[in-house]
CSV table of C-alpha atoms in Angstrom, one decimal:
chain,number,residue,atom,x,y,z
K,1,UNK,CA,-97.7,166.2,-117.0
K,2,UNK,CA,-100.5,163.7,-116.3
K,3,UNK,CA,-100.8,161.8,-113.4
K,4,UNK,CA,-98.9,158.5,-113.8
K,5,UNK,CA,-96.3,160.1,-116.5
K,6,UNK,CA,-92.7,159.5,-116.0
K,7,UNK,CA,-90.2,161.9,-118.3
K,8,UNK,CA,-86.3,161.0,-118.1
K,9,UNK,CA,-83.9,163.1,-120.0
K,10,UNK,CA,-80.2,162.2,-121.3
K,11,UNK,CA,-77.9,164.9,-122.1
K,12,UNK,CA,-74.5,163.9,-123.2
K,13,UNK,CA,-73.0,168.0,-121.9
K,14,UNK,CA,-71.0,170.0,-124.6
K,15,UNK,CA,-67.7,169.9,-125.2
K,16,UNK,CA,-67.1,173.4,-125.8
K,17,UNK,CA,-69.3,177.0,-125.3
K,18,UNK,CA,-70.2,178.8,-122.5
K,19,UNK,CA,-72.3,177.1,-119.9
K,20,UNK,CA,-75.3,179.4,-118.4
K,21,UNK,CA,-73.4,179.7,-115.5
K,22,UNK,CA,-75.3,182.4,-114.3
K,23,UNK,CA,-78.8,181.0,-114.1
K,24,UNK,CA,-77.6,178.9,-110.9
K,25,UNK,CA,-78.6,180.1,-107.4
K,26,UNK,CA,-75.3,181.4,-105.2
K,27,UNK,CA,-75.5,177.5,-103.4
K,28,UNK,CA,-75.0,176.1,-107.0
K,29,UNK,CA,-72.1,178.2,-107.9
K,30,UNK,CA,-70.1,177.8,-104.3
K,31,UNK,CA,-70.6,173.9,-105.5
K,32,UNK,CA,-69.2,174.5,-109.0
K,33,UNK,CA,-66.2,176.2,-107.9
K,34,UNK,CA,-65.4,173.6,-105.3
K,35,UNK,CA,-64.5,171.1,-108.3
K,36,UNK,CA,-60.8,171.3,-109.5
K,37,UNK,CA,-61.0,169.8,-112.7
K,38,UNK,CA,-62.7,171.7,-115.3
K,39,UNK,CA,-64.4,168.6,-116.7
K,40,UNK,CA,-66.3,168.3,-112.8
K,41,UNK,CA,-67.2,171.4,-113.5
K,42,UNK,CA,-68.5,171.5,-116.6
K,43,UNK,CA,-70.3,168.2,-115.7
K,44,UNK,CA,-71.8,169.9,-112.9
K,45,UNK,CA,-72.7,173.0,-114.4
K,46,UNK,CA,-74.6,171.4,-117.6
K,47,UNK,CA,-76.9,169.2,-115.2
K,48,UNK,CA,-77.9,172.0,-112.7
K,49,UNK,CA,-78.6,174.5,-115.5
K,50,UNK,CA,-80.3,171.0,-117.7
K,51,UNK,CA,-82.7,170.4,-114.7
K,52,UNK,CA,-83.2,174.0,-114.1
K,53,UNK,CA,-84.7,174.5,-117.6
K,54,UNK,CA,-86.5,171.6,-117.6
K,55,UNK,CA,-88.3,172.6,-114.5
K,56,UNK,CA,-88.9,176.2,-115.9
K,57,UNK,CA,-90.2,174.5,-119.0
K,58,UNK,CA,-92.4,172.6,-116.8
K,59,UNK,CA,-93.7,175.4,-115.1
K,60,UNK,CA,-93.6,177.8,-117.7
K,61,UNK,CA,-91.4,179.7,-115.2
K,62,UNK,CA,-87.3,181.5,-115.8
K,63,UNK,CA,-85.1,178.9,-114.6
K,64,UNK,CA,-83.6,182.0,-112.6
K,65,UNK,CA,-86.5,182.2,-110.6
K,66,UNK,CA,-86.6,178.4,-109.6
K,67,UNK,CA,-85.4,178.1,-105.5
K,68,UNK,CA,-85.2,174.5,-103.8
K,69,UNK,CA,-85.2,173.1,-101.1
K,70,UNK,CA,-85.0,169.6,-99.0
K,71,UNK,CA,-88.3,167.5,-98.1
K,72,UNK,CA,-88.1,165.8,-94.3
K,73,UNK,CA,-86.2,162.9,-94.3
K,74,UNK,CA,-88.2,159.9,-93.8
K,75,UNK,CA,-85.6,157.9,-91.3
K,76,UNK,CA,-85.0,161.1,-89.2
K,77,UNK,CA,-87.5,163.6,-89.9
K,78,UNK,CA,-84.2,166.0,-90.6
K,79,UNK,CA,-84.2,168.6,-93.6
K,80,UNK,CA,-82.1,166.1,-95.5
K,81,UNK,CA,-84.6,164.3,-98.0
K,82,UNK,CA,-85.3,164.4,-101.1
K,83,UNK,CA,-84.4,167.8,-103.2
K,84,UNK,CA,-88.0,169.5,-103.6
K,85,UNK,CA,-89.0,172.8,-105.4
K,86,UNK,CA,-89.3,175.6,-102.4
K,87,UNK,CA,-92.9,176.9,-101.8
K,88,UNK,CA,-94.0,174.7,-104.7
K,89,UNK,CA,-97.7,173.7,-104.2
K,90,UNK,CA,-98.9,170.5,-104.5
K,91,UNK,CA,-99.5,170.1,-108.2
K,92,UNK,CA,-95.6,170.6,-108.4
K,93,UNK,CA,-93.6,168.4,-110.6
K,94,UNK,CA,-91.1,165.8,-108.0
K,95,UNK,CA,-87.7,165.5,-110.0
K,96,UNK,CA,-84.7,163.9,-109.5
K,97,UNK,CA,-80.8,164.7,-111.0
K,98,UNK,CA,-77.6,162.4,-111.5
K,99,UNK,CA,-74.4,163.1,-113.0
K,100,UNK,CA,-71.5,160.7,-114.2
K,101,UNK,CA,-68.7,161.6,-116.5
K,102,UNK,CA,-70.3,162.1,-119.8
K,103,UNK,CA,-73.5,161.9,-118.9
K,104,UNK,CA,-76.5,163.2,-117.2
K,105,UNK,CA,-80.0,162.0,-116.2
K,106,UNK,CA,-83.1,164.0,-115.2
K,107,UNK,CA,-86.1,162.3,-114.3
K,108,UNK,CA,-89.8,164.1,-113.4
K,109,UNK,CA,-92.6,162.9,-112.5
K,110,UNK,CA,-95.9,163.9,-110.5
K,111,UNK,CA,-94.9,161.4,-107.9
K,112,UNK,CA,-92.0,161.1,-105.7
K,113,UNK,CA,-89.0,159.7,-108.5
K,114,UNK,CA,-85.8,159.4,-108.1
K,115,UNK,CA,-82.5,158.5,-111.0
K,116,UNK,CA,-79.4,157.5,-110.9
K,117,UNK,CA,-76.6,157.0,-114.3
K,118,UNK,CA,-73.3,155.5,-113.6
K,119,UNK,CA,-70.6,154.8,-115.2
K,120,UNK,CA,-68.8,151.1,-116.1
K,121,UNK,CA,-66.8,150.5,-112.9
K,122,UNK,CA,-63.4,148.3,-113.2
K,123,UNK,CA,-63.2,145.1,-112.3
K,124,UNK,CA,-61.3,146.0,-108.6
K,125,UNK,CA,-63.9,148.6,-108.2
K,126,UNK,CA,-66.6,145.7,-108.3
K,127,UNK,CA,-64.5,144.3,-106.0
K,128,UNK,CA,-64.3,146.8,-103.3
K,129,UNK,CA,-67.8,147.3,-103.4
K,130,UNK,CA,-69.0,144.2,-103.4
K,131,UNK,CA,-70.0,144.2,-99.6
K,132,UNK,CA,-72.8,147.5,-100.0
K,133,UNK,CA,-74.6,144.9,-102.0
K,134,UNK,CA,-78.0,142.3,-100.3
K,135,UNK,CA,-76.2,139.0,-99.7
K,136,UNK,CA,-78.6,137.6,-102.4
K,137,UNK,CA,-77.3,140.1,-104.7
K,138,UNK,CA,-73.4,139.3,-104.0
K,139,UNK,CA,-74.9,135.9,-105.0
K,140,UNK,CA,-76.3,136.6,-108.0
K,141,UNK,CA,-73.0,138.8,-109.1
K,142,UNK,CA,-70.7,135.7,-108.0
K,143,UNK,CA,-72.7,133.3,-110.7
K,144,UNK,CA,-71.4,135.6,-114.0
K,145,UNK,CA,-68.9,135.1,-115.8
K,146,UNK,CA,-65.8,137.5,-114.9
K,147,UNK,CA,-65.8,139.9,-117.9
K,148,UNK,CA,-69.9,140.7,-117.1
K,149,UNK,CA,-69.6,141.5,-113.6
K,150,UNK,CA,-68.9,145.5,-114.6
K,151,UNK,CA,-72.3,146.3,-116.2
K,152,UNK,CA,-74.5,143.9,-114.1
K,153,UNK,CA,-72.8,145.9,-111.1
K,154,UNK,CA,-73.4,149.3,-112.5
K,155,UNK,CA,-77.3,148.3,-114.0
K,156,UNK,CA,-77.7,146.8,-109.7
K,157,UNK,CA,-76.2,150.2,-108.0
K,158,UNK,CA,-77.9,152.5,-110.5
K,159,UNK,CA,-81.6,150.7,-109.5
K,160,UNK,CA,-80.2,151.4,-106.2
K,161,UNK,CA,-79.2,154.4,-105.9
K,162,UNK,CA,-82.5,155.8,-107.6
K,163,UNK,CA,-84.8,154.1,-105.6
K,164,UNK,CA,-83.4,155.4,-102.5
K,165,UNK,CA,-82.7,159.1,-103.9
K,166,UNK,CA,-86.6,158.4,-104.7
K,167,UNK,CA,-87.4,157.5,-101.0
K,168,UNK,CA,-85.3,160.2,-99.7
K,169,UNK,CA,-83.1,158.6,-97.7
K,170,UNK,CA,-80.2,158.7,-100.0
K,171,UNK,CA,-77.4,156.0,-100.5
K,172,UNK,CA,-75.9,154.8,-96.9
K,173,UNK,CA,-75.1,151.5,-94.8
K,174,UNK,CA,-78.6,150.1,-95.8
K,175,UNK,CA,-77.5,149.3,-99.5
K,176,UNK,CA,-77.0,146.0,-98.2
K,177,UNK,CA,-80.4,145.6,-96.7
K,178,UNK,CA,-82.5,147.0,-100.6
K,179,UNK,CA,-82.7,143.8,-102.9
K,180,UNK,CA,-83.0,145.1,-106.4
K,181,UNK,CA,-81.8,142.4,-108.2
K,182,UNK,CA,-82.5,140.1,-111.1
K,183,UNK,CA,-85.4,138.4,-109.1
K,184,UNK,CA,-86.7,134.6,-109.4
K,185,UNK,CA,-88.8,132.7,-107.1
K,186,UNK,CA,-86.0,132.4,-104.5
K,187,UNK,CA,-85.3,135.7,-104.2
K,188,UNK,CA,-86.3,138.3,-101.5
K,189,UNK,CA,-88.7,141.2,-102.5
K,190,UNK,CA,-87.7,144.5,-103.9
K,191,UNK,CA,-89.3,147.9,-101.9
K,192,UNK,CA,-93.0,147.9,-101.5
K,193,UNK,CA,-94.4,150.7,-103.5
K,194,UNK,CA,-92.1,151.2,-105.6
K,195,UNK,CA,-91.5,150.8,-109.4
K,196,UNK,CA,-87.7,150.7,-110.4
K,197,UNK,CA,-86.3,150.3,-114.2
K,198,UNK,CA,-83.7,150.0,-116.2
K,199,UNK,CA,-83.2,153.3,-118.3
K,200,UNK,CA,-81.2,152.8,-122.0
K,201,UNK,CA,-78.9,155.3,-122.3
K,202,UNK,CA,-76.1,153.6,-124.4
K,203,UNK,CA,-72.3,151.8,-123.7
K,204,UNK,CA,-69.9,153.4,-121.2
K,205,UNK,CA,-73.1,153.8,-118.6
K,206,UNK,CA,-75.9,152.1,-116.8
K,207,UNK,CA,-78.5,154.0,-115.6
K,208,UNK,CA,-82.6,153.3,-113.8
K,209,UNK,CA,-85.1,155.5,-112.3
K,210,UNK,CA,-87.5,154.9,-109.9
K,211,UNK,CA,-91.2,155.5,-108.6
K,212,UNK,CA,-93.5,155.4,-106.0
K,213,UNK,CA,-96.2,153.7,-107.1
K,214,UNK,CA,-97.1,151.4,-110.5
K,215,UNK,CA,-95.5,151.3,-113.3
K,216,UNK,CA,-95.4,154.5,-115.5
K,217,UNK,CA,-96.0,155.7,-118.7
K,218,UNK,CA,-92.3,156.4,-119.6
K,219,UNK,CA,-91.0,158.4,-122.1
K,220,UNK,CA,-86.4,158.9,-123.0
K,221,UNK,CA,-85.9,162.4,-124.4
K,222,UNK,CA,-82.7,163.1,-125.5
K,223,UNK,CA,-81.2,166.9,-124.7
K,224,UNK,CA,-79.3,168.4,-127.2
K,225,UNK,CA,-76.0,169.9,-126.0
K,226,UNK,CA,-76.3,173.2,-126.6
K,227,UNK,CA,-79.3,172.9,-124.6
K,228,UNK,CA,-77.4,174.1,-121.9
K,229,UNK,CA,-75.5,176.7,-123.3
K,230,UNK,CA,-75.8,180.6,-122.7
K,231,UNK,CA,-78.3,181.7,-124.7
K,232,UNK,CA,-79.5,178.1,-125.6
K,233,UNK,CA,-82.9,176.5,-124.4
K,234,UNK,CA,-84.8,173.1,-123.8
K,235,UNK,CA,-87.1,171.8,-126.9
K,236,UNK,CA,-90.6,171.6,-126.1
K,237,UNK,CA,-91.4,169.5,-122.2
K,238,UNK,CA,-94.8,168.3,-123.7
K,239,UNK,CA,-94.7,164.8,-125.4
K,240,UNK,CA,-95.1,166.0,-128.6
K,241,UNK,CA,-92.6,168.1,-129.3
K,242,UNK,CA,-89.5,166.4,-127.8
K,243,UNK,CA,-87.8,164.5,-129.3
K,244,UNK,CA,-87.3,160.1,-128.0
K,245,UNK,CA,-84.6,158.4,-127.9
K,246,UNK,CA,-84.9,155.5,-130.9
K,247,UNK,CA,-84.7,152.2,-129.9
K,248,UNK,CA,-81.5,150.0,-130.9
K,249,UNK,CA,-77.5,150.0,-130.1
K,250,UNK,CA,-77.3,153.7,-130.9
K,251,UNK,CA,-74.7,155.2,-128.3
K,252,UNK,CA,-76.8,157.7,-126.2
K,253,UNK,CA,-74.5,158.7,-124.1
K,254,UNK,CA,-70.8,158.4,-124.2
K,255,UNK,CA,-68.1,158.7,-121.7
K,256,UNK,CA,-65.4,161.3,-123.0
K,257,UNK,CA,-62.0,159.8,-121.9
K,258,UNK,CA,-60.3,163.0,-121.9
K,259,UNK,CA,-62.2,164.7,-118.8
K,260,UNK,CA,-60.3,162.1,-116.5
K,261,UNK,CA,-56.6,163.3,-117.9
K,262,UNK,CA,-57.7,167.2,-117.2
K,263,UNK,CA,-55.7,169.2,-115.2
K,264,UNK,CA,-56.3,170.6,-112.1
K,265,UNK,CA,-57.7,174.1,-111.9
K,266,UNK,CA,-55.4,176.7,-110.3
C-alpha cells in the first residue's frame, strides 16, 4: 500500500459452508467456542479468518502463519492498545476489525486506523445510551425528528468507536468527553490528528473508519462470501484487481433477521 492509502473491506459472511476454522490461532478458537449461538459464531469466525487473509494477502504471507499482538496503550502504557501484527517491522500494514450481525468491516492502512460497523439500534436503545454521548452531541440528537434518531445514533457511535479503536484506547467512560458530531461553528473540535468518515455500507448498518493523520485516499472493496470459506480466498489486495463497491442505494450489507431467533448451542 502507499503511504496515505486507506483500504476498508465489507463482507456480508455466508450463510452456509464451512468456515476456515482452522486457520485461526488456539486464542481465536477459545473465542469462537465461547459464543452460544451459532450465528455469533459464524459471525466471528468469518471476520477473523476475513482479516487474516487480507493481511496474508498483504504480506504475501499464509494467513496461518500471521501472530498478533497488543501495542502499549497510550493512557496506561499497559499491553492493552491497539491489536498490532507480532514482530512485524515497521513497514507493516496497521489494521483494524469490527463485527455486527450481518456484517463485517476491515480497514488497513500504513498508519494507525481504526473501524467500527454497527447495527440500527431501537429507539429505547438510543435512549439508554444517550448519556456516553458529548453534551453537544445529546444536543444535536435532541433536535431530530423522532423516527431519525436510530441512524444518526449509530453513524455518531460508529465515528466513535473507530477513532478510539484507532487511538488505542478502546471505547470507555470518555465517550462523553470525544465530540464527533455533525460540526458547525458552535461546536467543539473533533480529535487533533485525526481523520474520521462515514463508510457506505448499505441499510440495516452504519459504519466509519478512522485515521491518524489527513485525509486518505480511500478505496470500499466488497468481499465475496465465500471468501471466507475452506478452501476459498481473498481477490487480489492491490487496487486493481479488487473489486469497489458502486456508488448508489445498492444494499451492501444486510442484517439477516434469522441469526437473532437461533438457538443456543448445546
Amino acid at each position: 500500500m502507499d503511504e496515505g492509502d486507506l483500504a476498508l473491506w465489507l463482507l456480508t459472511p455466508p450463510e452456509q459452508g464451512p468456515l476456515a476454522f482452522d486457520e485461526l490461532d488456539e486464542t481465536e478458537r477459545r473465542r469462537a467456542n465461547t459464543f452460544r449461538r451459532r450465528g455469533d459464531r459464524a459471525l466471528y469466525v468469518a471476520a477473523h479468518v476475513a482479516l487474516r487473509r487480507l493481511l496474508g494477502g498483504y504480506l504475501r504471507t499464509p494467513s496461518k502463519e500471521l501472530a498478533f499482538a497488543r501495542a502499549d496503550c497510550p493512557r496506561c502504557g499497559g499491553p492493552h492498545g491497539r491489536p498490532v501484527l507480532a514482530g512485524a517491522g515497521p513497514g507493516a500494514p496497521h489494521f483494524s476489525l469490527s463485527h455486527s450481525r450481518g456484517a463485517v468491516l476491515v480497514g488497513v492502512a500504513r498508519t494507525p486506523v481504526g473501524v467500527d460497523v454497527e447495527r440500527m439500534p431501537s429507539p429505547e436503545r438510543v435512549d439508554i445510551c444517550r448519556p456516553a454521548l458529548h453534551p453537544y452531541e445529546q444536543q444535536e440528537l435532541a433536535g431530530l425528528r423522532a423516527p431519525d434518531r436510530p441512524a444518526f445514533f449509530a453513524r455518531l457511535w460508529a465515528r466513535k468507536e473507530a477513532c478510539l479503536k484507532g487511538m488505542g484506547v478502546g471505547v470507555g467512560g470518555w465517550t462523553s468527553e470525544v465530540y464527533l458530531g455533525e460540526g458547525g461553528p458552535d461546536a467543539p473540535a473533533r480529535p487533533d490528528g485525526w481523520s474520521v468518515l462515514d463508510v457506505p455500507c448499505g441499510p440495516g448498518h452504519a459504519a466509519a473508519a478512522a485515521v491518524r493523520g489527513p485525509a486518505p485516499r480511500t478505496a470500499v472493496h466488497r468481499l465475496p462470501p465465500e471468501a471466507v470459506l475452506d478452501g476459498g480466498r481473498v481477490p487480489g489486495t492491490g487496487r486493481r484487481r479488487s473489486q469497489p463497491v458502486p456508488p448508489g442505494p445498492e444494499p451492501v450489507l444486510v442484517f439477516d433477521a434469522r441469526g437473532a431467533r437461533e438457538e443456543e448451542l448445546p
